[in-house]
CSV table of C-alpha atoms and ligand atoms in Angstrom, one decimal:
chain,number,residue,atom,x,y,z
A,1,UNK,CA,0.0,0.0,0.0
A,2,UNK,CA,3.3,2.4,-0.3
A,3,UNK,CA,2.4,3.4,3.0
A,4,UNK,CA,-0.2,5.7,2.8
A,5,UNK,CA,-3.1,6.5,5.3
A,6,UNK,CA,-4.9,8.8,3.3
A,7,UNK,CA,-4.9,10.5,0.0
A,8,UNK,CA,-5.1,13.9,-0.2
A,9,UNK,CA,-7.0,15.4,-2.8
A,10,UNK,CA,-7.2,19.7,-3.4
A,11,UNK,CA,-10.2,20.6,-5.6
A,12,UNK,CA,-9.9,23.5,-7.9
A,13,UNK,CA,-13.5,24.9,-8.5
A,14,UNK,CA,-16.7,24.7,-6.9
A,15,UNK,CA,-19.0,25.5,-9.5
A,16,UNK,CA,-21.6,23.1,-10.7
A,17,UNK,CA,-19.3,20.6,-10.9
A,18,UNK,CA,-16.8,21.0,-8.8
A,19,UNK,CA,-19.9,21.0,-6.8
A,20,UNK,CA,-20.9,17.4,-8.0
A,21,UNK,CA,-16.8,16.2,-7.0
A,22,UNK,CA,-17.1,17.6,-3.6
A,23,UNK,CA,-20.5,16.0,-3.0
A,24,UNK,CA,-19.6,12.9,-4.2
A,25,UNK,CA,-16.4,12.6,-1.9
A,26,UNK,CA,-18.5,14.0,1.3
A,27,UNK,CA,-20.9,11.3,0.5
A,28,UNK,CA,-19.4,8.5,-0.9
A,29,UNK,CA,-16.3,8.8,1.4
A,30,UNK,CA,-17.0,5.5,2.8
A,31,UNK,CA,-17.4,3.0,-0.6
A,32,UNK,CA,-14.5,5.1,-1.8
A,33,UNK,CA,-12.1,4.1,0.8
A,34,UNK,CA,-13.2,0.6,0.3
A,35,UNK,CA,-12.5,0.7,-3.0
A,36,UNK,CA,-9.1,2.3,-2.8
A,37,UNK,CA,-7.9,0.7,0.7
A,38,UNK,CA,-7.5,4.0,2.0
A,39,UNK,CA,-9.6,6.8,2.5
A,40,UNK,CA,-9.7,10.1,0.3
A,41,UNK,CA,-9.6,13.5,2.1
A,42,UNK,CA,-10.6,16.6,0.5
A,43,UNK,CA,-7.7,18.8,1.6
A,44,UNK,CA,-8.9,22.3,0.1
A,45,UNK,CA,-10.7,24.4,-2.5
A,46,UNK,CA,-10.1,26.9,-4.3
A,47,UNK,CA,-12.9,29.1,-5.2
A,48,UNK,CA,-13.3,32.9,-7.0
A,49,UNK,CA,-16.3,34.4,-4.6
A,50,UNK,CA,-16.4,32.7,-1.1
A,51,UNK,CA,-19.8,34.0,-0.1
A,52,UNK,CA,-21.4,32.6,-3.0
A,53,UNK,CA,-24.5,30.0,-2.2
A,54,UNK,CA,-23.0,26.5,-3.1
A,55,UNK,CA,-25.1,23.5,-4.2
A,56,UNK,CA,-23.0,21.0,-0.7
A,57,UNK,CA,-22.1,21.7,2.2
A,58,UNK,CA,-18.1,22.0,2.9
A,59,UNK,CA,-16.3,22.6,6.0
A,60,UNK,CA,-15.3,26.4,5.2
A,61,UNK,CA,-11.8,25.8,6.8
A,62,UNK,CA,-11.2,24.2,4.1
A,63,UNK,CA,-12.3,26.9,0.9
A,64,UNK,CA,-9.6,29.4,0.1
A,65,UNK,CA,-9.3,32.3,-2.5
A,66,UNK,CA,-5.6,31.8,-2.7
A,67,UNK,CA,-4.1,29.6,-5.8
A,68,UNK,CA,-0.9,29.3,-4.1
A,69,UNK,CA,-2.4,28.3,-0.9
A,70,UNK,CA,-4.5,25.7,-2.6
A,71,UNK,CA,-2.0,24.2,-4.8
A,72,UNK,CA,0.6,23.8,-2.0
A,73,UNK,CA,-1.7,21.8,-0.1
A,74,UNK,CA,-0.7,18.3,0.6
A,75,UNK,CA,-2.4,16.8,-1.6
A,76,UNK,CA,-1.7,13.9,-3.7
A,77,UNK,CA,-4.3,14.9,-6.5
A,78,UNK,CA,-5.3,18.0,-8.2
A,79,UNK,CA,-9.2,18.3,-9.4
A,80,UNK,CA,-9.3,21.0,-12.0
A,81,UNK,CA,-12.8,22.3,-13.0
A,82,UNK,CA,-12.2,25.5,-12.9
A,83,UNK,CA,-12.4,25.4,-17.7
A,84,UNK,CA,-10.9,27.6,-19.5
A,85,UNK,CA,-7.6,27.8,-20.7
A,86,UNK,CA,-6.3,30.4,-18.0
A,87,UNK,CA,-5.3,30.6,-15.3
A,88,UNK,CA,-6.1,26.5,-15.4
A,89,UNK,CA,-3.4,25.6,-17.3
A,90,UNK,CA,-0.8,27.3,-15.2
A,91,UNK,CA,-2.3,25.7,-12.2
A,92,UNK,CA,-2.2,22.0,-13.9
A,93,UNK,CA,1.3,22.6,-15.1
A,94,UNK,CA,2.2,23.7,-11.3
A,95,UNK,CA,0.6,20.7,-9.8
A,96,UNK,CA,2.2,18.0,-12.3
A,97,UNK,CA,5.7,19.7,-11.5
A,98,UNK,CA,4.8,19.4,-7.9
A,99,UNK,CA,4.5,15.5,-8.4
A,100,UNK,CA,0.7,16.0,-7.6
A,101,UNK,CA,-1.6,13.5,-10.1
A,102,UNK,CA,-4.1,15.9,-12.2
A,103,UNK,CA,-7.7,14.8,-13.1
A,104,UNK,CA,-9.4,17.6,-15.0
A,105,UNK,CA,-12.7,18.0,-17.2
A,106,UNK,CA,-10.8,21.0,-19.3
A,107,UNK,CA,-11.1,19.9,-23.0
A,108,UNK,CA,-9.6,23.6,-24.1
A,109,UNK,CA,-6.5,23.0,-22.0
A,110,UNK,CA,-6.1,19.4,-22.9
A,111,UNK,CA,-6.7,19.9,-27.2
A,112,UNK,CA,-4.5,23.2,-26.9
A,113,UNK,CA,-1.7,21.6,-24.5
A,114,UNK,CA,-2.2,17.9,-23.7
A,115,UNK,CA,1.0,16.6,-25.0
A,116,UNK,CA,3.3,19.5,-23.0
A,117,UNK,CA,1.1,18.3,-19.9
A,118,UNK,CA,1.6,14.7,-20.5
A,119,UNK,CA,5.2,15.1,-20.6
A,120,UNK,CA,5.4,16.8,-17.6
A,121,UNK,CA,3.5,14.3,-15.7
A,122,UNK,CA,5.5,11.7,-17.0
A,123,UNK,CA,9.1,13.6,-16.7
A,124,UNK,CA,7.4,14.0,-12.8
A,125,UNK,CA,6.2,10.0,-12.7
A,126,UNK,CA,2.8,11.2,-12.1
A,127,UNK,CA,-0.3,11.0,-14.7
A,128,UNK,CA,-2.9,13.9,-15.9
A,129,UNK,CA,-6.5,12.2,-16.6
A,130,UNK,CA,-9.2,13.5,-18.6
A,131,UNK,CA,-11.8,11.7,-19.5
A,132,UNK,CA,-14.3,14.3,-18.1
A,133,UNK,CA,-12.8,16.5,-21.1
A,134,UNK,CA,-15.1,14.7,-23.5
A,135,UNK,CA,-18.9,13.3,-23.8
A,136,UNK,CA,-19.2,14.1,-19.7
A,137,UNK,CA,-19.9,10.8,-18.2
A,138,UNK,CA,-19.7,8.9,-21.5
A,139,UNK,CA,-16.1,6.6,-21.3
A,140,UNK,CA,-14.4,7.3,-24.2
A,141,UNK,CA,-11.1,8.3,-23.5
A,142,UNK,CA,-10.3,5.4,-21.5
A,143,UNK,CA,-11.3,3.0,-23.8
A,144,UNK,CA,-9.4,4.8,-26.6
A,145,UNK,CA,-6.5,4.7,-24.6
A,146,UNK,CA,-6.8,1.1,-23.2
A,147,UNK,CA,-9.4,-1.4,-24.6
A,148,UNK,CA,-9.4,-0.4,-28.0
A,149,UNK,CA,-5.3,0.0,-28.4
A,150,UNK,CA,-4.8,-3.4,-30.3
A,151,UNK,CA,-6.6,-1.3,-33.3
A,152,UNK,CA,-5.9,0.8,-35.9
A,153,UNK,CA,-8.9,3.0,-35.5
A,154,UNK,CA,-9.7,4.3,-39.1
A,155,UNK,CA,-12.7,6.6,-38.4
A,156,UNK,CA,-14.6,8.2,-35.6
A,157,UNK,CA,-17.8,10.1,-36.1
A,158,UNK,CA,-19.5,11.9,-33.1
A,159,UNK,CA,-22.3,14.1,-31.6
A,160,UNK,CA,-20.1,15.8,-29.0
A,161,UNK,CA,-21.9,18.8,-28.3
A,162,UNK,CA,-25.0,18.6,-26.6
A,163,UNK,CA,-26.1,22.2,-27.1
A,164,UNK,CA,-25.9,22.3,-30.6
A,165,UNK,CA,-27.6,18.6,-30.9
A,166,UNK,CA,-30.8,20.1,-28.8
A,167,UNK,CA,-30.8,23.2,-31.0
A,168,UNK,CA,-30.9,20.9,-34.5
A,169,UNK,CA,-33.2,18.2,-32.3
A,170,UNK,CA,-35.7,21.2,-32.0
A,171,UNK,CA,-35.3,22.9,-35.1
A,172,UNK,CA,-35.9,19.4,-36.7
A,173,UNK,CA,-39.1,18.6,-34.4
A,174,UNK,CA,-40.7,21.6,-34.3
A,175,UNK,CA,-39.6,23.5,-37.3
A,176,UNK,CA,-38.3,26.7,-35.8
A,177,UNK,CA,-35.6,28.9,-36.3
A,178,UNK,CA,-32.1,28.2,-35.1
A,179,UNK,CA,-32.7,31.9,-33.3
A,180,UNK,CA,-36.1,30.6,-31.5
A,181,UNK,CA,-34.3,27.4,-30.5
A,182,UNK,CA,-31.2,28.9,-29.1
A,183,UNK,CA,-33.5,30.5,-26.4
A,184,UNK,CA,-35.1,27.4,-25.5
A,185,UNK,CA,-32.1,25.8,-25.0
A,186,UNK,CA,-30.8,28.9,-23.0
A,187,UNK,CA,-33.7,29.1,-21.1
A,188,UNK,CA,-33.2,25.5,-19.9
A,189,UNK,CA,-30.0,26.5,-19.3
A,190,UNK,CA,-28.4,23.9,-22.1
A,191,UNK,CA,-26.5,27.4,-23.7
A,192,UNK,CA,-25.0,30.0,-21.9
A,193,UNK,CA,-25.4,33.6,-22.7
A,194,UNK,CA,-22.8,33.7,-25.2
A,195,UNK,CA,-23.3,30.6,-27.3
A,196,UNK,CA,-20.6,31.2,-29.6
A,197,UNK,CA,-18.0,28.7,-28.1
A,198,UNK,CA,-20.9,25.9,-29.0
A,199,UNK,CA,-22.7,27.0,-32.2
A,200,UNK,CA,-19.8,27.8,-34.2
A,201,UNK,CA,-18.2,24.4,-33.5
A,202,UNK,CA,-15.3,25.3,-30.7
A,203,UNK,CA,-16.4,23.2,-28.1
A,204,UNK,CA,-16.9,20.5,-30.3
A,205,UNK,CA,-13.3,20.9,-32.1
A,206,UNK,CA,-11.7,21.1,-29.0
A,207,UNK,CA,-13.3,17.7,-28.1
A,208,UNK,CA,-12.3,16.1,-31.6
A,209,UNK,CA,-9.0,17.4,-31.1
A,210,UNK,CA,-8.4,15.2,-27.8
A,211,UNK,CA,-10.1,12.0,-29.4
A,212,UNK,CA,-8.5,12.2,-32.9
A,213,UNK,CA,-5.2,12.8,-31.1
A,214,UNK,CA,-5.4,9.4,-29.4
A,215,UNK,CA,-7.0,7.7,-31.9
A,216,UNK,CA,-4.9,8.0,-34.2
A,217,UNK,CA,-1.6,8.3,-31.8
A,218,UNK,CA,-0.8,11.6,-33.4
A,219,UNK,CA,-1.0,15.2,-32.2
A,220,UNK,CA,-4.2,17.1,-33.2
A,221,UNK,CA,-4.1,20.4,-32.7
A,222,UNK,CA,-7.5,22.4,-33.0
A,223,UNK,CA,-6.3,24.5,-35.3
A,224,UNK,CA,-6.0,21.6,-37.4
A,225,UNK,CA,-9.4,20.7,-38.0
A,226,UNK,CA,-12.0,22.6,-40.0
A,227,UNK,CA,-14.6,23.9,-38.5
A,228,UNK,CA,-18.3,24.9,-39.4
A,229,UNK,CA,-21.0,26.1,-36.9
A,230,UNK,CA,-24.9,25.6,-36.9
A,231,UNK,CA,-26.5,28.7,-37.4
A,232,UNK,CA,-26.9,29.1,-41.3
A,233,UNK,CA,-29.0,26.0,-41.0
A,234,UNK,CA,-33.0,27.1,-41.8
A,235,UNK,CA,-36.0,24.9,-40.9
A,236,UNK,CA,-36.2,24.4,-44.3
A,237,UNK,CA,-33.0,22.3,-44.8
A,238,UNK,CA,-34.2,19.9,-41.9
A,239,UNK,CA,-37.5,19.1,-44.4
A,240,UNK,CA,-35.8,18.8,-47.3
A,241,UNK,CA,-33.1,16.3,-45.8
A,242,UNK,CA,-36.1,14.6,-44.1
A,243,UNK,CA,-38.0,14.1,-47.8
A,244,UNK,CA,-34.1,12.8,-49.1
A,245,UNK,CA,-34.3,10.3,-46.3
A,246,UNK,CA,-31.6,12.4,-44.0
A,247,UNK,CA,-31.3,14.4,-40.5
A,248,UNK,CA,-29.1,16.7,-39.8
A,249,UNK,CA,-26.1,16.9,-37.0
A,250,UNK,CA,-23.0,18.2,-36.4
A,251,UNK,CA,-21.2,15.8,-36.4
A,252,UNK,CA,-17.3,16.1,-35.7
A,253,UNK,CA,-15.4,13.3,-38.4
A,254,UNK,CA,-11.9,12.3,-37.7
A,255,UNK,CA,-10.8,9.4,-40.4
A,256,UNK,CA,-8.0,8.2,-41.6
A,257,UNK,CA,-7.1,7.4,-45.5
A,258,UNK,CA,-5.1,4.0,-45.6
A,259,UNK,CA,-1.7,4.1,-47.3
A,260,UNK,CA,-0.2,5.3,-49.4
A,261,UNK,CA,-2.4,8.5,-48.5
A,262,UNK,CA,-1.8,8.3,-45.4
A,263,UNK,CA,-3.2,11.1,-43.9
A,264,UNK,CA,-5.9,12.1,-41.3
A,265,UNK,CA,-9.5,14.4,-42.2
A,266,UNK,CA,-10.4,16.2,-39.0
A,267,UNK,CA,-13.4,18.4,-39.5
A,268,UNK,CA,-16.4,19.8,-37.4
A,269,UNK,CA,-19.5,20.9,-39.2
A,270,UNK,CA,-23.2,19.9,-39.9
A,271,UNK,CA,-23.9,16.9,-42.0
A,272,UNK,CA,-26.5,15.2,-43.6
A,273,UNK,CA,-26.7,11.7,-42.4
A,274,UNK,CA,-29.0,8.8,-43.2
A,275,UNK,CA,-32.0,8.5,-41.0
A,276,UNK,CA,-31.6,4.9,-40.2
A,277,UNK,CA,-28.0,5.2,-38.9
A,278,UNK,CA,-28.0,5.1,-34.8
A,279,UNK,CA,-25.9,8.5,-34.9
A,280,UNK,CA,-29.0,10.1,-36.8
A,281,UNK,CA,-30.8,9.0,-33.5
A,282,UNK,CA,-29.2,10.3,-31.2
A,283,UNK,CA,-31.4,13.8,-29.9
A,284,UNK,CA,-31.3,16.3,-27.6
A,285,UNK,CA,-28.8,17.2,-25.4
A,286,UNK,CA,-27.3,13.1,-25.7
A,287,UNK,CA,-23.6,12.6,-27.0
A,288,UNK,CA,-22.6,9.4,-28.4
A,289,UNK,CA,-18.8,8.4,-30.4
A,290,UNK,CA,-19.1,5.7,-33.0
A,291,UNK,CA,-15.6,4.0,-33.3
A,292,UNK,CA,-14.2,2.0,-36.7
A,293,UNK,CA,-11.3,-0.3,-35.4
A,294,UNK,CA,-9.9,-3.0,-37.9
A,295,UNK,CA,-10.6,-5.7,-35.2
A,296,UNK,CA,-13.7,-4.2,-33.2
A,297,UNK,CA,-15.5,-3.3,-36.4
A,298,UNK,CA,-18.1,-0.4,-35.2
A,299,UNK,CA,-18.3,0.2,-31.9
A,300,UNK,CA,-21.0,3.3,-30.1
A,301,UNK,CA,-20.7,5.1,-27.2
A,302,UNK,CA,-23.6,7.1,-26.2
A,303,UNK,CA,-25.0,8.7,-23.3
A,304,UNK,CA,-25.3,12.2,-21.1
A,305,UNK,CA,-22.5,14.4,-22.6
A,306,UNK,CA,-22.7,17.1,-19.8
A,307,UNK,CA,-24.1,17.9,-16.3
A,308,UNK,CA,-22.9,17.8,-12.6
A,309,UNK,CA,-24.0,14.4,-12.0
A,310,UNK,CA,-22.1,12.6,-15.4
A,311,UNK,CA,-19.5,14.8,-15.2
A,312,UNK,CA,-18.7,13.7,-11.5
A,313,UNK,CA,-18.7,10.3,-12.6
A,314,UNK,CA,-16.2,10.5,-15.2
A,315,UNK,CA,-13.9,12.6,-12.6
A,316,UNK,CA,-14.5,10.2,-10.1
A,317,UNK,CA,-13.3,7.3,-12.1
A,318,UNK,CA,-10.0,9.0,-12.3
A,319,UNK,CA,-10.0,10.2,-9.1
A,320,UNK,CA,-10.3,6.6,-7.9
A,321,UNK,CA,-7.6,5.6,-10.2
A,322,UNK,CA,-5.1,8.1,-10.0
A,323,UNK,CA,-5.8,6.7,-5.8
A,324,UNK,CA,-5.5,3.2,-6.9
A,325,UNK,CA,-1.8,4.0,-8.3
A,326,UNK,CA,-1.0,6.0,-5.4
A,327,UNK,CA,-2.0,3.9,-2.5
A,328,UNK,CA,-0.3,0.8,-4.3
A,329,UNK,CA,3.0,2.6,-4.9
A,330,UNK,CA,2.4,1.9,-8.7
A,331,UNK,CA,4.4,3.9,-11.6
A,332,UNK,CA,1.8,5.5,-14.1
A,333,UNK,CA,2.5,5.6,-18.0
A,334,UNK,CA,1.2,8.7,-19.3
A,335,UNK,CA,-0.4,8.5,-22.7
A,336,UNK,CA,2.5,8.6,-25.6
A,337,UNK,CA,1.9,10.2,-29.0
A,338,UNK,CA,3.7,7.5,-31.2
A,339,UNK,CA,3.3,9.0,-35.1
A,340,UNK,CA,3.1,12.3,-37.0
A,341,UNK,CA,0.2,11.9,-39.2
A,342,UNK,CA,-0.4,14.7,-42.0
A,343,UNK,CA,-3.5,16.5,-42.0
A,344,UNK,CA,-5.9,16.5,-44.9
A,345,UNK,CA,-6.6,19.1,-46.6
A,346,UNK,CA,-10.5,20.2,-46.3
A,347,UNK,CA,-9.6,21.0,-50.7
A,348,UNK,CA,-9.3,17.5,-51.0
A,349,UNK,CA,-12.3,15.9,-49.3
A,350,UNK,CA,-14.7,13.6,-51.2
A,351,UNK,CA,-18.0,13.9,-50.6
A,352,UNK,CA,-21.4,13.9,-51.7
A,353,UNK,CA,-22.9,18.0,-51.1
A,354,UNK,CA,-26.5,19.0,-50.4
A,355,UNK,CA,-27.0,22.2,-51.8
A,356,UNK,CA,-30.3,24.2,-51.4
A,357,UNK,CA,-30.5,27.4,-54.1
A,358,UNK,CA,-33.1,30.3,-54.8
A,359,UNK,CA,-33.5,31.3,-58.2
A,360,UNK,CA,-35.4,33.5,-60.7
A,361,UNK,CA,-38.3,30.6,-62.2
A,362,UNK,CA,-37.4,31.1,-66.1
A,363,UNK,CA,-36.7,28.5,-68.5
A,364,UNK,CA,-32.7,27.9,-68.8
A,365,UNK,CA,-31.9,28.1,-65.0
A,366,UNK,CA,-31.0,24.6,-64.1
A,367,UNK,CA,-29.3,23.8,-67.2
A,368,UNK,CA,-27.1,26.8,-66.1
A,369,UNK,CA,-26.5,24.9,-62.9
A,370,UNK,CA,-26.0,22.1,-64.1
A,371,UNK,CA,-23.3,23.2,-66.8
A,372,UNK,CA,-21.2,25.3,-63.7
A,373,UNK,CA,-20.8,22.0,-61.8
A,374,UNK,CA,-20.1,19.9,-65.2
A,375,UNK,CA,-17.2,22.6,-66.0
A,376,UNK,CA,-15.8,21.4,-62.4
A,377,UNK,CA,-16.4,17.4,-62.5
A,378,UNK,CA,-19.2,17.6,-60.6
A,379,UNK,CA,-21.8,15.2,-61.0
A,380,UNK,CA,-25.2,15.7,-60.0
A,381,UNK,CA,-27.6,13.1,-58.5
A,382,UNK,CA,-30.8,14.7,-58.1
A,383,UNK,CA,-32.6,18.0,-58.3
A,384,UNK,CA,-35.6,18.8,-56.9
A,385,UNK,CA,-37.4,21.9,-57.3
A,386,UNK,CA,-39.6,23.4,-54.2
A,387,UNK,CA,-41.0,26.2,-52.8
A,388,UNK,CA,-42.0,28.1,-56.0
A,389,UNK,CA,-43.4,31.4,-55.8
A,390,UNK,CA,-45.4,32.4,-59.1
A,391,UNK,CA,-45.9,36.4,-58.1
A,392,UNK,CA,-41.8,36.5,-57.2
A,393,UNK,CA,-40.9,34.0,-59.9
A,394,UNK,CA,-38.7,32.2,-57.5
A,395,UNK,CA,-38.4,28.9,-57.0
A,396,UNK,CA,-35.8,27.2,-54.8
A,397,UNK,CA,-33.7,24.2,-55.8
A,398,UNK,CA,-32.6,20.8,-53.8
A,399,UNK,CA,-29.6,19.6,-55.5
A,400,UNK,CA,-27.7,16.6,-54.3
A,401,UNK,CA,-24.3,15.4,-56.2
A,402,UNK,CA,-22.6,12.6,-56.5
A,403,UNK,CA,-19.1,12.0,-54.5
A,404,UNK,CA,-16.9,14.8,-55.5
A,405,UNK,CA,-14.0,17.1,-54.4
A,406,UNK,CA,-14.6,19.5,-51.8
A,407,UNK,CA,-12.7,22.3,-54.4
A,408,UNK,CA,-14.6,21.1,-57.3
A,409,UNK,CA,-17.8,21.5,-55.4
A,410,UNK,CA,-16.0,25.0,-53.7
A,411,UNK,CA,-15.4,26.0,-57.4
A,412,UNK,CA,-18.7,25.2,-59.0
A,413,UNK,CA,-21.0,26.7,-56.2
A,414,UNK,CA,-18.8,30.5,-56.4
A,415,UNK,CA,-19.7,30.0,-60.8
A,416,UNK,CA,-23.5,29.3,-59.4
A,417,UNK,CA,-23.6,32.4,-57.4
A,418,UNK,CA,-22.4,34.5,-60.0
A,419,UNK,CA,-25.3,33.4,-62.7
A,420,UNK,CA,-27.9,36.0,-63.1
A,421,UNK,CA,-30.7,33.9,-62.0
A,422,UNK,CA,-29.5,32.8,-59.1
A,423,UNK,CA,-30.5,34.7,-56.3
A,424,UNK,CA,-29.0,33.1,-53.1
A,425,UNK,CA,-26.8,29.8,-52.4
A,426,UNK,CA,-29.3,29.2,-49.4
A,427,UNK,CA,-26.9,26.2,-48.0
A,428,UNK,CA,-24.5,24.1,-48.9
A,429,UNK,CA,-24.1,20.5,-47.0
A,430,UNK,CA,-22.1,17.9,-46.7
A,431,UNK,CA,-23.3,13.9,-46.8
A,432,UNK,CA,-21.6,12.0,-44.2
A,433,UNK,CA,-22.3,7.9,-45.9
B,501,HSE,N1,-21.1,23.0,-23.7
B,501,HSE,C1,-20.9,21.6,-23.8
B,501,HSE,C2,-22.0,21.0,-24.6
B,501,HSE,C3,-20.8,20.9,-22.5
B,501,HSE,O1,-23.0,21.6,-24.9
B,501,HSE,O2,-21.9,19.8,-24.9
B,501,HSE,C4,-19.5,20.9,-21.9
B,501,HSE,O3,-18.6,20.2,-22.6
């Protein structure tokens, strides 16, 4: 048991969830120690406001304003839920350093700097643990990281924003705009205030980053993956995908070409996607991760992406491993990043395209359309006309194409919007098959 008679543990937040992790180790304290062979002992916290109302009741001894105070506790494990890249990361770096273990939910500070941290925990024969840093209290990095390492993982698709995945649930079901269901799902407190971070796809890439980067044993930096955000999207497209036999998600892709390509797609934006397929199903605020390994074949993981209580759990489960290692005296092996992996670039993407157009209703138009994406290699698949206006003589256009490049399709759309009937590229989509 190395010795130990407790394990300290400081607690960096006490927010929603920090409020969840301190509950959990007030309440649970007894299973815990069972579990670990020695108890756990919440050493201190460090909080912004110390008068603020909190969701549990802590001995106030131990709450502190003071980082330095905090961090030089004796502790043998650092709880970070504080988010955002600053001051956290500093504090995470300090505790590593410090030989202190680190379990944190921070997906920012993990896709920005994960590999620095890793290094540092392993230069300091301590581990950093994460797996609240994506899908809340869905396991995912964990079994990327352990039970699915005997693959080669060749794709991973995912709903990892549950924000974004109530507002296109809503705007589906109810046909409303993306404006009308952003204050539902602030007024349930789903999006904050400022939604930008999870409509225009941050979140969501910050996420991909993390699993991308350990599925494919390769460093994925966020700025490496494109990125597309939700609210072009009109109630409109939802029907029209819905009548082709599609819903739409945003889905964040990471896949990787086989050799001799060689080379990774990371990319975050919505997607058509067959109706039938499970991700297609999975609404509201829900997450899930569907993993491709060469020996697992297709493998989902889908549950509660956010929240105090599925958040805990996933920081628990670290907690009580990062004890585990401790109280036996064991030697951790951070996570290693093995390969370099080129990115692809978004120019060379294949992929079938929704596209939805407005256009003057006079005889000629389509073949117009049709002749700027023939000039490019583009192939189209179908074309249906809706929506027609006789007063305005508009009429909109569905077109979907066949597979093509992501610059062909780039290049024909820019000679669409320069005809003289078109009036408006309403929305351009990709088909995730
Ligand atoms: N804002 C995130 C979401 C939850 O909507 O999924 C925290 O990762």
């Amino acid at each position: 048991m190395g010795g130990r008679s407790q394990i300290g543990i400081t607690l960096l937040g006490l927010g929603v969830v920090g409020g969840g992790v301190a509950r959990a180790l007030l309440e649970k304290a007894e299973s815990y120690s069972r579990r670990v062979g020695v108890p756990l002992v919440l050493r201190r916290i460090l909080v912004r406001d110390p008068s603020r109302e909190r969701s549990v009741q802590v001995d106030r001894s131990l709450i502190t304003t003071d980082a330095e105070e905090a961090l030089d506790a004796d502790a043998d494990i650092v709880v970070e839920v504080i988010g955002g890249e600053h001051p956290a990361r500093e504090y995470i770096e300090r505790a590593l350093k410090q030989g202190r273990y680190v379990v944190t939910a921070n997906k920012e500070v993990m896709a920005k700097h994960g590999p620095e941290l890793l290094a540092e925990a392993g230069r300091a024969g301590v581990d950093i643990l994460y797996e609240a840093s994506v899908g809340g209290g869905i396991p995912i990095i964990s079994p990327l990281k352990r039970d699915l390492s005997a693959n080669e993982i060749t794709s991973l698709r995912a709903i990892i924003n549950g924000t974004t995945n109530y507002i296109l649930t809503r705007m589906s079901a109810e046909e409303i705009s993306f404006n009308v269901a952003l204050r539902q799902a602030q007024d349930l407190g789903y999006a904050e205030p400022h939604p930008a971070n999870d409509v225009e796809g941050h979140d969501a890439a910050y996420k991909l980053a993390i699993l991308a980067s350990l599925a494919f044993h390769t460093r994925v930096r966020p700025e490496d993956i494109y990125r597309e955000g939700i609210t072009r999207l009109e109630p409109r497209d939802f029907r029209y995908a819905a009548e082709l036999g599609y819903a739409i998600k945003l889905l964040a892709i990471a896949r990787r070409d086989p050799p001799p390509a060689d080379a990774i797609q990371v990319r975050v934006h919505p997607a058509l996607i067959a109706a039938d397929e499970l991700l297609a199903k999975v609404d509201g605020v829900l997450n899930a991760v569907q993993v491709e390994g060469d020996l697992i074949g297709r493998v989902l993981f889908q549950g509660a992406g956010a929240g105090p209580l599925p958040t805990t759990s996933a920081i628990m489960a670290d907690v009580l491993d990062a004890a585990r290692s401790i109280a036996q005296g064991s030697r951790p092996s951070p996570w290693r990043y093995t390969a370099a992996v080129a990115v692809k670039p978004m120019a060379e993407l294949v992929s079938r395209y929704y596209l939805r157009v407005e256009v003057t209703d006079r005889p000629g138009v389509l073949a117009g359309i049709a002749r700027c994406f023939g000039d490019n290699q583009v192939s189209i698949a179908s074309v249906i006309q809706k929506e027609t206006d006789e007063a305005a003589q508009t009429a909109e256009i569905v077109i979907m194409t066949h597979a093509a490049r992501e610059a062909a399709v780039q290049a024909g759309i820019q000679q669409i919007e320069s005809l003289e009937e078109v009036r408006h590229v309403g929305n351009v989509l990709r088909v995730e098959d």
